[in-house]
Amino acid sequence: MPPRPPPPRISFSDGCAVATIRFDVLTLFPAIFESYLSQSILGDAIKAGIIEVHAWNIRDWSKEKHQKVDDRPFGGGPGMVLMAPPVVECVEAVQAKCEPPGKVLMLTPAGERLTQRTVEKLAAEPRLILLCGRYEGFDDRIRQVLNPLEISVGDFICNGGEVPAMVVIDAVLRLVPGVLGDEASAADESHSQNGRLEYPHYTRPREYRGLEVPEILRSGNHPAIAKWREEQSQSRSRLCDPDKDKP
């Protein structure tokens, strides 16, 4: 079996490359990101130097024995809480490693719901600092000191902020010029407009288990195809939000 090609550069150093956008991910488990960052569109964007991603281990800023970063909550209760000193000092140290210091995002279920409008705003930032929680969450003084943008990816709980951080990276990178092969892809998909869902897609074969590709898509009549797609998009959007067209 031939050797595998080396993965794209995933930096754990403090260098500053020239890229359209830089992500710094602060986590207790940086190895989680290794495979994710080497795959598909993101991996290609890293190779091309369009996107830069750095992963940092919060434990490296712990002054506790065994690099401890969590402790029991005051007032009692289950679980452990991430302590303020290592988290705040990690964020401040990473911000100081490169200009600009970046916008800090705290991934938390208590945050603002991530929407495409928020993603568009984030894509305009040159640098994003993604702070991943674990256990019962963050000591609230972390929020008070850092004043981050708190982001939730939905009304559910993950084991930590790493998967939500990947969601943010995945959504933002699609809007960075040069990442997608066709820039129109991001402009013509679900949620590119408020409440809008994309039309259905078809490819070969023409027929599968008795289901055929709609004749209009095989007609070569591009104005008619565009009209059909717009109608399908509106129909899907109404099904998702039946109150959309009500006065």
PDB file of C-alpha atoms in Angstrom:
ATOM      1  CA  MET A   1       0.000   0.000   0.000  1.00  0.00           C
ATOM      2  CA  PRO A   2       1.467   3.401  -0.953  1.00  0.00           C
ATOM      3  CA  PRO A   3       2.168   5.788   1.931  1.00  0.00           C
ATOM      4  CA  ARG A   4      -0.520   8.317   2.738  1.00  0.00           C
ATOM      5  CA  PRO A   5       0.157  11.895   1.677  1.00  0.00           C
ATOM      6  CA  PRO A   6       0.997  14.222   4.553  1.00  0.00           C
ATOM      7  CA  PRO A   7      -2.014  16.095   6.009  1.00  0.00           C
ATOM      8  CA  PRO A   8      -2.378  19.843   5.461  1.00  0.00           C
ATOM      9  CA  ARG A   9      -0.644  22.097   7.930  1.00  0.00           C
ATOM     10  CA  ILE A  10      -2.488  22.273  11.220  1.00  0.00           C
ATOM     11  CA  SER A  11      -0.488  24.648  13.317  1.00  0.00           C
ATOM     12  CA  PHE A  12      -0.004  24.298  17.038  1.00  0.00           C
ATOM     13  CA  SER A  13       2.676  26.998  16.989  1.00  0.00           C
ATOM     14  CA  ASP A  14       2.416  30.730  17.495  1.00  0.00           C
ATOM     15  CA  GLY A  15       3.376  31.832  13.987  1.00  0.00           C
ATOM     16  CA  CYS A  16       1.309  34.364  12.022  1.00  0.00           C
ATOM     17  CA  ALA A  17       0.689  33.534   8.387  1.00  0.00           C
ATOM     18  CA  VAL A  18      -1.117  35.726   5.888  1.00  0.00           C
ATOM     19  CA  ALA A  19      -4.611  34.294   5.446  1.00  0.00           C
ATOM     20  CA  THR A  20      -8.085  35.656   4.801  1.00  0.00           C
ATOM     21  CA  ILE A  21      -9.246  34.496   8.218  1.00  0.00           C
ATOM     22  CA  ARG A  22      -7.556  32.890  11.187  1.00  0.00           C
ATOM     23  CA  PHE A  23      -9.240  30.612  13.727  1.00  0.00           C
ATOM     24  CA  ASP A  24      -7.700  29.961  17.139  1.00  0.00           C
ATOM     25  CA  VAL A  25      -9.391  27.067  18.932  1.00  0.00           C
ATOM     26  CA  LEU A  26      -8.902  26.898  22.709  1.00  0.00           C
ATOM     27  CA  THR A  27      -9.753  23.466  24.051  1.00  0.00           C
ATOM     28  CA  LEU A  28      -8.800  20.751  26.527  1.00  0.00           C
ATOM     29  CA  PHE A  29      -8.644  18.258  23.644  1.00  0.00           C
ATOM     30  CA  PRO A  30      -6.820  19.750  20.621  1.00  0.00           C
ATOM     31  CA  ALA A  31      -6.259  16.302  19.087  1.00  0.00           C
ATOM     32  CA  ILE A  32     -10.005  16.129  18.339  1.00  0.00           C
ATOM     33  CA  PHE A  33      -9.415  18.627  15.530  1.00  0.00           C
ATOM     34  CA  GLU A  34      -6.548  16.878  13.730  1.00  0.00           C
ATOM     35  CA  SER A  35      -8.632  14.689  11.412  1.00  0.00           C
ATOM     36  CA  TYR A  36     -11.349  17.305  10.950  1.00  0.00           C
ATOM     37  CA  LEU A  37      -8.913  19.998   9.819  1.00  0.00           C
ATOM     38  CA  SER A  38      -7.255  17.743   7.265  1.00  0.00           C
ATOM     39  CA  GLN A  39     -10.391  16.840   5.325  1.00  0.00           C
ATOM     40  CA  SER A  40     -12.365  18.119   2.344  1.00  0.00           C
ATOM     41  CA  ILE A  41     -12.941  21.834   1.690  1.00  0.00           C
ATOM     42  CA  LEU A  42     -11.343  22.980   4.951  1.00  0.00           C
ATOM     43  CA  GLY A  43      -8.218  20.914   4.368  1.00  0.00           C
ATOM     44  CA  ASP A  44      -7.885  22.347   0.858  1.00  0.00           C
ATOM     45  CA  ALA A  45      -8.354  25.910   2.163  1.00  0.00           C
ATOM     46  CA  ILE A  46      -5.635  25.378   4.779  1.00  0.00           C
ATOM     47  CA  LYS A  47      -3.279  24.000   2.123  1.00  0.00           C
ATOM     48  CA  ALA A  48      -3.993  27.008  -0.086  1.00  0.00           C
ATOM     49  CA  GLY A  49      -3.272  29.422   2.761  1.00  0.00           C
ATOM     50  CA  ILE A  50      -6.764  30.941   2.622  1.00  0.00           C
ATOM     51  CA  ILE A  51      -7.703  29.679   6.088  1.00  0.00           C
ATOM     52  CA  GLU A  52      -5.370  29.418   9.049  1.00  0.00           C
ATOM     53  CA  VAL A  53      -6.256  27.288  12.082  1.00  0.00           C
ATOM     54  CA  HIS A  54      -4.363  27.027  15.371  1.00  0.00           C
ATOM     55  CA  ALA A  55      -5.380  24.710  18.202  1.00  0.00           C
ATOM     56  CA  TRP A  56      -4.296  25.484  21.781  1.00  0.00           C
ATOM     57  CA  ASN A  57      -4.478  23.335  24.901  1.00  0.00           C
ATOM     58  CA  ILE A  58      -5.939  25.319  27.805  1.00  0.00           C
ATOM     59  CA  ARG A  59      -4.082  23.019  30.229  1.00  0.00           C
ATOM     60  CA  ASP A  60      -0.801  24.613  29.145  1.00  0.00           C
ATOM     61  CA  TRP A  61      -1.829  27.706  31.124  1.00  0.00           C
ATOM     62  CA  SER A  62      -2.705  25.824  34.302  1.00  0.00           C
ATOM     63  CA  LYS A  63      -0.537  26.429  37.369  1.00  0.00           C
ATOM     64  CA  GLU A  64      -2.215  23.583  39.242  1.00  0.00           C
ATOM     65  CA  LYS A  65      -0.702  20.166  39.917  1.00  0.00           C
ATOM     66  CA  HIS A  66      -1.217  17.787  36.974  1.00  0.00           C
ATOM     67  CA  GLN A  67      -2.391  20.765  34.855  1.00  0.00           C
ATOM     68  CA  LYS A  68      -5.780  20.750  36.569  1.00  0.00           C
ATOM     69  CA  VAL A  69      -8.231  23.212  35.004  1.00  0.00           C
ATOM     70  CA  ASP A  70     -11.515  22.416  36.783  1.00  0.00           C
ATOM     71  CA  ASP A  71     -12.881  22.309  40.325  1.00  0.00           C
ATOM     72  CA  ARG A  72     -16.086  21.709  42.278  1.00  0.00           C
ATOM     73  CA  PRO A  73     -18.758  24.423  42.097  1.00  0.00           C
ATOM     74  CA  PHE A  74     -19.274  26.772  45.016  1.00  0.00           C
ATOM     75  CA  GLY A  75     -22.714  26.163  46.526  1.00  0.00           C
ATOM     76  CA  GLY A  76     -22.570  22.470  45.690  1.00  0.00           C
ATOM     77  CA  GLY A  77     -24.058  20.556  42.809  1.00  0.00           C
ATOM     78  CA  PRO A  78     -22.953  17.898  40.338  1.00  0.00           C
ATOM     79  CA  GLY A  79     -19.948  17.974  38.068  1.00  0.00           C
ATOM     80  CA  MET A  80     -16.933  20.225  37.766  1.00  0.00           C
ATOM     81  CA  VAL A  81     -16.544  23.809  36.545  1.00  0.00           C
ATOM     82  CA  LEU A  82     -13.745  25.228  34.382  1.00  0.00           C
ATOM     83  CA  MET A  83     -11.637  27.574  36.505  1.00  0.00           C
ATOM     84  CA  ALA A  84     -11.170  31.196  35.484  1.00  0.00           C
ATOM     85  CA  PRO A  85      -7.356  31.627  35.754  1.00  0.00           C
ATOM     86  CA  PRO A  86      -6.161  29.099  33.129  1.00  0.00           C
ATOM     87  CA  VAL A  87      -8.955  29.919  30.686  1.00  0.00           C
ATOM     88  CA  VAL A  88      -8.598  33.711  30.875  1.00  0.00           C
ATOM     89  CA  GLU A  89      -4.796  33.541  30.757  1.00  0.00           C
ATOM     90  CA  CYS A  90      -4.948  31.174  27.762  1.00  0.00           C
ATOM     91  CA  VAL A  91      -7.219  33.547  25.839  1.00  0.00           C
ATOM     92  CA  GLU A  92      -5.080  36.588  26.643  1.00  0.00           C
ATOM     93  CA  ALA A  93      -1.835  34.816  25.744  1.00  0.00           C
ATOM     94  CA  VAL A  94      -3.209  33.543  22.414  1.00  0.00           C
ATOM     95  CA  GLN A  95      -4.588  36.980  21.560  1.00  0.00           C
ATOM     96  CA  ALA A  96      -1.145  38.483  22.160  1.00  0.00           C
ATOM     97  CA  LYS A  97       0.579  36.061  19.780  1.00  0.00           C
ATOM     98  CA  CYS A  98      -0.755  37.711  16.620  1.00  0.00           C
ATOM     99  CA  GLU A  99      -2.515  40.855  15.434  1.00  0.00           C
ATOM    100  CA  PRO A 100      -5.369  41.583  15.471  1.00  0.00           C
ATOM    101  CA  PRO A 101      -6.276  40.084  18.870  1.00  0.00           C
ATOM    102  CA  GLY A 102      -9.449  38.647  17.394  1.00  0.00           C
ATOM    103  CA  LYS A 103     -13.084  38.313  18.368  1.00  0.00           C
ATOM    104  CA  VAL A 104     -13.634  35.864  21.237  1.00  0.00           C
ATOM    105  CA  LEU A 105     -16.512  33.390  20.855  1.00  0.00           C
ATOM    106  CA  MET A 106     -17.576  31.326  23.844  1.00  0.00           C
ATOM    107  CA  LEU A 107     -19.361  28.139  22.744  1.00  0.00           C
ATOM    108  CA  THR A 108     -22.120  27.657  25.308  1.00  0.00           C
ATOM    109  CA  PRO A 109     -25.760  26.473  25.325  1.00  0.00           C
ATOM    110  CA  ALA A 110     -26.592  29.753  27.099  1.00  0.00           C
ATOM    111  CA  GLY A 111     -25.450  31.781  24.081  1.00  0.00           C
ATOM    112  CA  GLU A 112     -27.102  33.477  21.124  1.00  0.00           C
ATOM    113  CA  ARG A 113     -28.436  30.991  18.569  1.00  0.00           C
ATOM    114  CA  LEU A 114     -26.103  30.661  15.598  1.00  0.00           C
ATOM    115  CA  THR A 115     -27.857  31.761  12.396  1.00  0.00           C
ATOM    116  CA  GLN A 116     -26.692  32.441   8.869  1.00  0.00           C
ATOM    117  CA  ARG A 117     -26.877  36.181   9.575  1.00  0.00           C
ATOM    118  CA  THR A 118     -24.471  35.715  12.499  1.00  0.00           C
ATOM    119  CA  VAL A 119     -22.220  33.565  10.305  1.00  0.00           C
ATOM    120  CA  GLU A 120     -22.084  36.348   7.710  1.00  0.00           C
ATOM    121  CA  LYS A 121     -20.933  38.818  10.362  1.00  0.00           C
ATOM    122  CA  LEU A 122     -18.303  36.403  11.662  1.00  0.00           C
ATOM    123  CA  ALA A 123     -16.968  35.788   8.140  1.00  0.00           C
ATOM    124  CA  ALA A 124     -16.096  39.483   7.945  1.00  0.00           C
ATOM    125  CA  GLU A 125     -13.760  39.152  10.950  1.00  0.00           C
ATOM    126  CA  PRO A 126     -10.041  38.597  10.248  1.00  0.00           C
ATOM    127  CA  ARG A 127      -9.583  36.450  13.349  1.00  0.00           C
ATOM    128  CA  LEU A 128     -11.873  34.387  15.574  1.00  0.00           C
ATOM    129  CA  ILE A 129     -10.939  32.933  18.978  1.00  0.00           C
ATOM    130  CA  LEU A 130     -13.160  29.895  19.678  1.00  0.00           C
ATOM    131  CA  LEU A 131     -13.373  28.994  23.364  1.00  0.00           C
ATOM    132  CA  CYS A 132     -14.560  25.418  23.956  1.00  0.00           C
ATOM    133  CA  GLY A 133     -16.134  24.524  27.281  1.00  0.00           C
ATOM    134  CA  ARG A 134     -16.317  21.168  29.049  1.00  0.00           C
ATOM    135  CA  TYR A 135     -17.886  19.567  32.126  1.00  0.00           C
ATOM    136  CA  GLU A 136     -20.558  21.752  33.784  1.00  0.00           C
ATOM    137  CA  GLY A 137     -19.336  24.846  31.950  1.00  0.00           C
ATOM    138  CA  PHE A 138     -17.323  27.994  32.649  1.00  0.00           C
ATOM    139  CA  ASP A 139     -16.781  29.886  35.876  1.00  0.00           C
ATOM    140  CA  ASP A 140     -18.936  32.948  35.134  1.00  0.00           C
ATOM    141  CA  ARG A 141     -16.018  35.282  35.820  1.00  0.00           C
ATOM    142  CA  ILE A 142     -14.522  34.093  32.530  1.00  0.00           C
ATOM    143  CA  ARG A 143     -17.487  35.657  30.756  1.00  0.00           C
ATOM    144  CA  GLN A 144     -17.308  38.796  32.882  1.00  0.00           C
ATOM    145  CA  VAL A 145     -13.585  39.348  32.229  1.00  0.00           C
ATOM    146  CA  LEU A 146     -13.450  38.445  28.530  1.00  0.00           C
ATOM    147  CA  ASN A 147     -16.849  39.795  27.441  1.00  0.00           C
ATOM    148  CA  PRO A 148     -17.051  37.231  24.607  1.00  0.00           C
ATOM    149  CA  LEU A 149     -19.756  36.733  22.017  1.00  0.00           C
ATOM    150  CA  GLU A 150     -21.627  33.736  23.458  1.00  0.00           C
ATOM    151  CA  ILE A 151     -22.789  31.326  20.755  1.00  0.00           C
ATOM    152  CA  SER A 152     -25.085  28.291  20.907  1.00  0.00           C
ATOM    153  CA  VAL A 153     -25.510  25.953  17.946  1.00  0.00           C
ATOM    154  CA  GLY A 154     -28.926  24.756  19.138  1.00  0.00           C
ATOM    155  CA  ASP A 155     -31.198  23.872  22.005  1.00  0.00           C
ATOM    156  CA  PHE A 156     -29.311  20.731  22.994  1.00  0.00           C
ATOM    157  CA  ILE A 157     -26.235  19.824  25.012  1.00  0.00           C
ATOM    158  CA  CYS A 158     -22.922  18.519  23.621  1.00  0.00           C
ATOM    159  CA  ASN A 159     -20.159  16.936  25.689  1.00  0.00           C
ATOM    160  CA  GLY A 160     -18.056  20.024  25.024  1.00  0.00           C
ATOM    161  CA  GLY A 161     -17.576  23.022  22.782  1.00  0.00           C
ATOM    162  CA  GLU A 162     -15.378  21.258  20.235  1.00  0.00           C
ATOM    163  CA  VAL A 163     -18.155  20.086  17.896  1.00  0.00           C
ATOM    164  CA  PRO A 164     -19.920  23.495  18.075  1.00  0.00           C
ATOM    165  CA  ALA A 165     -16.552  25.107  17.250  1.00  0.00           C
ATOM    166  CA  MET A 166     -16.332  22.886  14.169  1.00  0.00           C
ATOM    167  CA  VAL A 167     -19.837  23.987  13.192  1.00  0.00           C
ATOM    168  CA  VAL A 168     -18.781  27.638  13.407  1.00  0.00           C
ATOM    169  CA  ILE A 169     -15.625  27.015  11.363  1.00  0.00           C
ATOM    170  CA  ASP A 170     -17.540  25.005   8.751  1.00  0.00           C
ATOM    171  CA  ALA A 171     -20.252  27.626   8.343  1.00  0.00           C
ATOM    172  CA  VAL A 172     -17.892  30.617   8.264  1.00  0.00           C
ATOM    173  CA  LEU A 173     -15.333  29.189   5.842  1.00  0.00           C
ATOM    174  CA  ARG A 174     -17.993  28.718   3.144  1.00  0.00           C
ATOM    175  CA  LEU A 175     -18.330  32.505   2.957  1.00  0.00           C
ATOM    176  CA  VAL A 176     -14.593  33.180   2.667  1.00  0.00           C
ATOM    177  CA  PRO A 177     -13.648  34.128  -0.925  1.00  0.00           C
ATOM    178  CA  GLY A 178     -11.716  31.388  -2.707  1.00  0.00           C
ATOM    179  CA  VAL A 179     -12.843  28.517  -0.463  1.00  0.00           C
ATOM    180  CA  LEU A 180     -15.718  27.190  -2.599  1.00  0.00           C
ATOM    181  CA  GLY A 181     -15.127  26.240  -6.211  1.00  0.00           C
ATOM    182  CA  ASP A 182     -18.206  28.227  -7.254  1.00  0.00           C
ATOM    183  CA  GLU A 183     -18.875  31.412  -5.278  1.00  0.00           C
ATOM    184  CA  ALA A 184     -22.559  31.180  -6.262  1.00  0.00           C
ATOM    185  CA  SER A 185     -22.888  28.034  -4.130  1.00  0.00           C
ATOM    186  CA  ALA A 186     -23.029  30.002  -0.880  1.00  0.00           C
ATOM    187  CA  ALA A 187     -25.323  32.671  -2.325  1.00  0.00           C
ATOM    188  CA  ASP A 188     -27.950  30.216  -3.574  1.00  0.00           C
ATOM    189  CA  GLU A 189     -28.424  27.752  -0.730  1.00  0.00           C
ATOM    190  CA  SER A 190     -30.682  27.317   2.276  1.00  0.00           C
ATOM    191  CA  HIS A 191     -30.717  30.254   4.721  1.00  0.00           C
ATOM    192  CA  SER A 192     -28.856  32.565   2.318  1.00  0.00           C
ATOM    193  CA  GLN A 193     -32.002  34.661   2.835  1.00  0.00           C
ATOM    194  CA  ASN A 194     -34.065  34.649   6.028  1.00  0.00           C
ATOM    195  CA  GLY A 195     -36.480  31.712   6.006  1.00  0.00           C
ATOM    196  CA  ARG A 196     -35.379  30.488   2.590  1.00  0.00           C
ATOM    197  CA  LEU A 197     -34.725  26.797   1.930  1.00  0.00           C
ATOM    198  CA  GLU A 198     -32.971  25.604  -1.200  1.00  0.00           C
ATOM    199  CA  TYR A 199     -34.708  23.764  -4.039  1.00  0.00           C
ATOM    200  CA  PRO A 200     -34.230  19.962  -4.438  1.00  0.00           C
ATOM    201  CA  HIS A 201     -31.278  18.642  -6.429  1.00  0.00           C
ATOM    202  CA  TYR A 202     -30.977  15.666  -8.792  1.00  0.00           C
ATOM    203  CA  THR A 203     -28.126  13.932 -10.612  1.00  0.00           C
ATOM    204  CA  ARG A 204     -27.619  10.664 -12.491  1.00  0.00           C
ATOM    205  CA  PRO A 205     -29.218   8.177 -12.951  1.00  0.00           C
ATOM    206  CA  ARG A 206     -32.349   9.583 -14.566  1.00  0.00           C
ATOM    207  CA  GLU A 207     -34.510   6.946 -12.902  1.00  0.00           C
ATOM    208  CA  TYR A 208     -33.964   5.229  -9.565  1.00  0.00           C
ATOM    209  CA  ARG A 209     -36.454   2.763  -8.062  1.00  0.00           C
ATOM    210  CA  GLY A 210     -39.264   4.220 -10.104  1.00  0.00           C
ATOM    211  CA  LEU A 211     -38.422   7.823  -9.218  1.00  0.00           C
ATOM    212  CA  GLU A 212     -37.499  10.000 -12.200  1.00  0.00           C
ATOM    213  CA  VAL A 213     -35.670  13.295 -12.434  1.00  0.00           C
ATOM    214  CA  PRO A 214     -38.286  16.010 -13.159  1.00  0.00           C
ATOM    215  CA  GLU A 215     -38.639  16.572 -16.885  1.00  0.00           C
ATOM    216  CA  ILE A 216     -38.110  20.319 -16.538  1.00  0.00           C
ATOM    217  CA  LEU A 217     -34.525  19.774 -15.307  1.00  0.00           C
ATOM    218  CA  ARG A 218     -33.740  17.782 -18.471  1.00  0.00           C
ATOM    219  CA  SER A 219     -35.353  20.287 -20.841  1.00  0.00           C
ATOM    220  CA  GLY A 220     -32.408  22.640 -21.321  1.00  0.00           C
ATOM    221  CA  ASN A 221     -34.829  25.560 -20.853  1.00  0.00           C
ATOM    222  CA  HIS A 222     -32.852  27.586 -18.323  1.00  0.00           C
ATOM    223  CA  PRO A 223     -35.470  30.312 -17.639  1.00  0.00           C
ATOM    224  CA  ALA A 224     -38.059  27.593 -16.979  1.00  0.00           C
ATOM    225  CA  ILE A 225     -35.595  25.702 -14.769  1.00  0.00           C
ATOM    226  CA  ALA A 226     -34.904  28.866 -12.770  1.00  0.00           C
ATOM    227  CA  LYS A 227     -38.656  29.444 -12.335  1.00  0.00           C
ATOM    228  CA  TRP A 228     -39.194  25.826 -11.217  1.00  0.00           C
ATOM    229  CA  ARG A 229     -36.366  26.062  -8.711  1.00  0.00           C
ATOM    230  CA  GLU A 230     -37.723  29.300  -7.260  1.00  0.00           C
ATOM    231  CA  GLU A 231     -41.188  27.744  -6.894  1.00  0.00           C
ATOM    232  CA  GLN A 232     -39.719  24.662  -5.214  1.00  0.00           C
ATOM    233  CA  SER A 233     -37.689  26.848  -2.867  1.00  0.00           C
ATOM    234  CA  GLN A 234     -40.760  28.850  -1.857  1.00  0.00           C
ATOM    235  CA  SER A 235     -42.798  25.676  -1.360  1.00  0.00           C
ATOM    236  CA  ARG A 236     -40.163  24.115   0.890  1.00  0.00           C
ATOM    237  CA  SER A 237     -39.799  27.338   2.852  1.00  0.00           C
ATOM    238  CA  ARG A 238     -43.562  27.523   3.475  1.00  0.00           C
ATOM    239  CA  LEU A 239     -43.625  23.925   4.692  1.00  0.00           C
ATOM    240  CA  CYS A 240     -40.885  24.737   7.182  1.00  0.00           C
ATOM    241  CA  ASP A 241     -42.514  28.019   8.267  1.00  0.00           C
ATOM    242  CA  PRO A 242     -46.249  27.996   7.470  1.00  0.00           C
ATOM    243  CA  ASP A 243     -46.656  31.510   8.905  1.00  0.00           C
ATOM    244  CA  LYS A 244     -44.061  32.973   6.538  1.00  0.00           C
ATOM    245  CA  ASP A 245     -46.523  34.437   4.029  1.00  0.00           C
ATOM    246  CA  LYS A 246     -49.192  35.507   6.512  1.00  0.00           C
ATOM    247  CA  PRO A 247     -49.727  39.297   6.884  1.00  0.00           C
TER     248      PRO A 247
END
